[in-house]
Amino acid sequence: MPADFNGTWNFMNSDNFEGYMLALGIDFATRKIAKMLKPQKVIKQEGDSFSIHTTSTFRSYFVQFKIGEEFEEDNKGLDHRKCKSVVTWDNDKLVCVQTGDKKNRGWTHWIEGDELYLELRCEDQVCKQVYKRA
Ligand code: YOG
């Protein structure tokens, strides 16, 4: 029985979001706004099908995928780079590899108690975010 990510999750804190955004080439003005945001994630999980809606007052991002099935990701409203992405289980962790222009790009989600963790990776930068169940 895999982990259950279903629910609404509110941003609590993050570490090295600046480094992650710099690695993605996000410009100064956008970074200043982005680091003030407290996004909310709504995750829907049904068997191997997921959708993750990340919303904020500035930009929002939607992605849907099936475990193990590669999909085209456009990162619209983020860095706009296209990637070939695939998400797999690593025990109870959800691991996404985003293959494209940026080396070592991807993310990992896991749950601890009523907290949702997100590790965002790009090149040599790692950003960690914590969300709490709404
Ligand atoms: O989540 O990929 O849950 O897609 C990473 C932002 C900031 C826009 C957020 C908007 C990277 C300006 C997406 C923030 C910086 C800065 C709220 C994280 C790029 C642009 C959308 C993500 C995964 C895992 C699902």
Coordinates of N, CA, C and O and ligand atoms in Angstrom, one line a residue, residues 17 20-22 24 26-27 30-31 33-35 37-41 43 51-65 71 73 75-80 96 98 105-109 116-120 127 129 131, ligand 1:
F17 N 15.6 28.0 -1.6 CA 14.8 28.3 -2.8 C 15.5 29.2 -3.8 O 15.5 29.0 -5.0
Y20 N 18.0 27.3 -5.9 CA 17.3 26.5 -6.9 C 16.8 27.4 -8.0 O 17.0 27.1 -9.2
M21 N 16.3 28.6 -7.7 CA 15.8 29.5 -8.7 C 17.0 30.0 -9.6 O 16.9 30.2 -10.8
L22 N 18.1 30.3 -8.9 CA 19.3 30.8 -9.6 C 19.8 29.7 -10.6 O 20.1 30.0 -11.8
L24 N 18.0 27.6 -12.1 CA 17.0 27.6 -13.2 C 17.1 28.8 -14.1 O 16.4 28.9 -15.1
I26 N 16.2 31.9 -13.1 CA 15.1 32.9 -12.9 C 15.7 34.3 -12.6 O 16.6 34.4 -11.8
D27 N 15.1 35.3 -13.2 CA 15.6 36.6 -13.1 C 15.4 37.2 -11.7 O 14.5 36.7 -11.0
T30 N 11.8 38.4 -10.6 CA 10.9 37.2 -10.4 C 11.2 36.5 -9.1 O 10.4 36.1 -8.3
R31 N 12.6 36.4 -8.8 CA 13.0 35.7 -7.6 C 12.5 36.4 -6.4 O 12.1 35.8 -5.4
I33 N 9.9 38.3 -5.9 CA 8.5 38.0 -5.7 C 8.3 36.5 -5.3 O 7.6 36.3 -4.3
A34 N 8.9 35.6 -6.0 CA 8.7 34.2 -5.7 C 9.0 33.8 -4.3 O 8.3 32.9 -3.7
K35 N 10.1 34.4 -3.7 CA 10.5 34.0 -2.4 C 9.6 34.4 -1.3 O 9.6 33.9 -0.2
L37 N 6.3 34.1 -1.6 CA 5.0 33.3 -1.8 C 4.8 32.2 -0.8 O 5.8 31.6 -0.3
K38 N 3.6 31.9 -0.5 CA 3.3 30.8 0.4 C 2.3 29.9 -0.4 O 1.1 30.0 -0.2
P39 N 2.8 29.1 -1.3 CA 1.9 28.3 -2.2 C 1.1 27.2 -1.5 O 1.5 26.8 -0.4
Q40 N 0.0 26.8 -2.1 CA -0.8 25.7 -1.6 C -0.7 24.6 -2.7 O -0.8 24.9 -3.9
K41 N -0.6 23.4 -2.2 CA -0.7 22.3 -3.1 C -1.9 21.4 -2.9 O -2.2 21.1 -1.7
I43 N -3.2 17.9 -4.0 CA -2.7 16.6 -4.6 C -3.9 15.6 -4.7 O -4.6 15.4 -3.7
S51 N -2.4 14.1 -9.8 CA -2.4 15.5 -10.2 C -1.9 16.4 -9.1 O -2.2 16.1 -7.9
I52 N -1.1 17.3 -9.4 CA -0.6 18.3 -8.4 C -0.8 19.7 -8.9 O -0.3 20.1 -9.9
H53 N -1.7 20.4 -8.1 CA -2.0 21.8 -8.5 C -1.3 22.7 -7.4 O -1.6 22.6 -6.2
T54 N -0.3 23.4 -7.8 CA 0.4 24.3 -6.9 C -0.1 25.7 -7.3 O 0.0 26.2 -8.4
T55 N -0.7 26.4 -6.3 CA -1.3 27.7 -6.6 C -0.6 28.8 -5.6 O -0.3 28.5 -4.5
S56 N -0.5 30.0 -6.2 CA 0.0 31.1 -5.4 C -0.7 32.4 -5.9 O -1.3 32.3 -7.0
T57 N -0.5 33.5 -5.2 CA -1.0 34.7 -5.7 C -0.4 35.3 -7.0 O -0.9 36.1 -7.6
F58 N 0.8 34.7 -7.3 CA 1.6 35.2 -8.4 C 1.5 34.3 -9.6 O 1.1 34.7 -10.7
R59 N 1.9 33.1 -9.5 CA 1.8 32.1 -10.6 C 1.3 30.8 -10.0 O 1.4 30.5 -8.8
S60 N 0.7 30.0 -10.9 CA 0.3 28.6 -10.5 C 0.8 27.6 -11.4 O 1.2 28.0 -12.6
Y61 N 0.8 26.4 -11.0 CA 1.4 25.3 -11.9 C 0.6 24.0 -11.7 O 0.3 23.7 -10.5
F62 N 0.3 23.4 -12.8 CA -0.5 22.1 -12.7 C 0.3 21.0 -13.5 O 0.8 21.3 -14.6
V63 N 0.3 19.9 -12.8 CA 1.0 18.8 -13.5 C 0.2 17.5 -13.2 O -0.4 17.4 -12.1
Q64 N 0.0 16.6 -14.2 CA -0.5 15.3 -14.0 C 0.3 14.2 -14.6 O 0.9 14.5 -15.7
F65 N 0.3 13.1 -14.0 CA 1.2 12.0 -14.5 C 0.7 10.6 -13.9 O -0.1 10.6 -13.0
F71 N 6.3 11.7 -19.5 CA 5.4 12.7 -20.1 C 6.2 14.0 -20.4 O 7.3 14.2 -19.9
E73 N 6.8 17.8 -20.1 CA 6.4 18.8 -19.1 C 6.9 20.1 -19.6 O 8.0 20.2 -20.1
N75 N 6.7 23.2 -17.9 CA 7.1 24.2 -16.8 C 6.6 25.6 -17.1 O 7.3 26.6 -16.8
K76 N 5.4 25.7 -17.6 CA 4.7 26.9 -18.0 C 4.6 27.8 -16.8 O 4.1 27.4 -15.7
G77 N 5.0 29.1 -16.9 CA 4.9 30.0 -15.7 C 6.0 29.8 -14.7 O 6.2 30.7 -13.8
L78 N 6.8 28.8 -14.9 CA 8.0 28.6 -14.1 C 9.2 29.1 -14.9 O 9.4 30.2 -15.2
D79 N 10.1 28.2 -15.3 CA 11.2 28.6 -16.2 C 10.9 28.3 -17.7 O 11.8 28.6 -18.5
H80 N 9.7 27.8 -17.9 CA 9.3 27.5 -19.3 C 10.1 26.5 -20.1 O 9.9 26.4 -21.3
C96 N 10.6 12.3 -9.0 CA 10.4 12.8 -10.4 C 11.8 13.1 -11.0 O 12.6 13.8 -10.3
Q98 N 13.4 15.0 -14.2 CA 13.0 15.9 -15.3 C 14.2 16.0 -16.3 O 15.1 16.8 -16.0
R105 N 18.0 17.5 -12.8 CA 16.8 18.2 -12.4 C 15.7 17.2 -12.0 O 15.5 16.2 -12.7
G106 N 15.0 17.5 -10.9 CA 13.9 16.7 -10.5 C 13.4 17.1 -9.1 O 13.8 18.1 -8.6
W107 N 12.5 16.2 -8.6 CA 12.0 16.5 -7.2 C 11.6 15.2 -6.5 O 11.4 14.2 -7.2
T108 N 11.5 15.3 -5.2 CA 11.0 14.1 -4.4 C 10.0 14.6 -3.4 O 10.2 15.7 -2.8
H109 N 8.9 13.9 -3.3 CA 7.9 14.2 -2.3 C 7.8 13.1 -1.3 O 7.9 11.9 -1.7
L116 N 4.0 17.5 4.5 CA 4.5 17.0 3.2 C 5.8 17.7 2.9 O 5.9 18.9 3.0
Y117 N 6.8 16.9 2.5 CA 8.1 17.4 2.2 C 8.3 17.4 0.7 O 7.8 16.5 0.0
L118 N 9.0 18.4 0.2 CA 9.4 18.5 -1.2 C 10.8 18.9 -1.3 O 11.3 19.9 -0.8
E119 N 11.6 18.1 -2.0 CA 13.0 18.4 -2.3 C 13.0 18.7 -3.8 O 12.6 17.9 -4.6
L120 N 13.5 19.9 -4.2 CA 13.6 20.3 -5.6 C 15.1 20.4 -5.9 O 15.9 21.0 -5.2
C127 N 16.7 22.5 -3.0 CA 15.8 23.3 -2.1 C 14.8 22.3 -1.4 O 14.3 21.4 -2.0
Q129 N 11.3 22.1 0.9 CA 10.1 22.8 1.3 C 9.3 21.9 2.2 O 9.3 20.7 2.0
Y131 N 5.4 21.5 3.8 CA 3.9 21.9 3.7 C 3.2 21.2 4.9 O 3.6 20.1 5.3
Ligands
YOG1 O1 6.2 21.1 -7.9 O2 7.6 21.5 -9.5 O3 4.9 19.3 -6.2 O4 4.9 20.3 -10.2 C1 9.0 25.8 -8.3 C2 9.2 27.2 -8.8 C3 7.0 30.8 -8.6 C4 7.1 31.4 -10.0 C5 7.5 25.6 -8.0 C6 5.6 30.1 -8.5 C7 10.6 27.3 -9.5 C8 8.4 32.1 -10.2 C9 7.0 24.3 -8.6 C10 5.6 29.2 -7.3 C11 11.0 28.7 -9.8 C12 9.7 31.3 -10.2 C13 4.2 28.5 -7.3 C14 7.5 23.2 -7.9 C15 10.4 29.2 -11.1 C16 9.8 30.3 -11.2 C17 3.8 27.7 -8.5 C18 7.1 21.8 -8.5 C19 6.1 19.7 -8.2 C20 6.0 18.9 -7.0 C21 4.9 19.5 -9.1

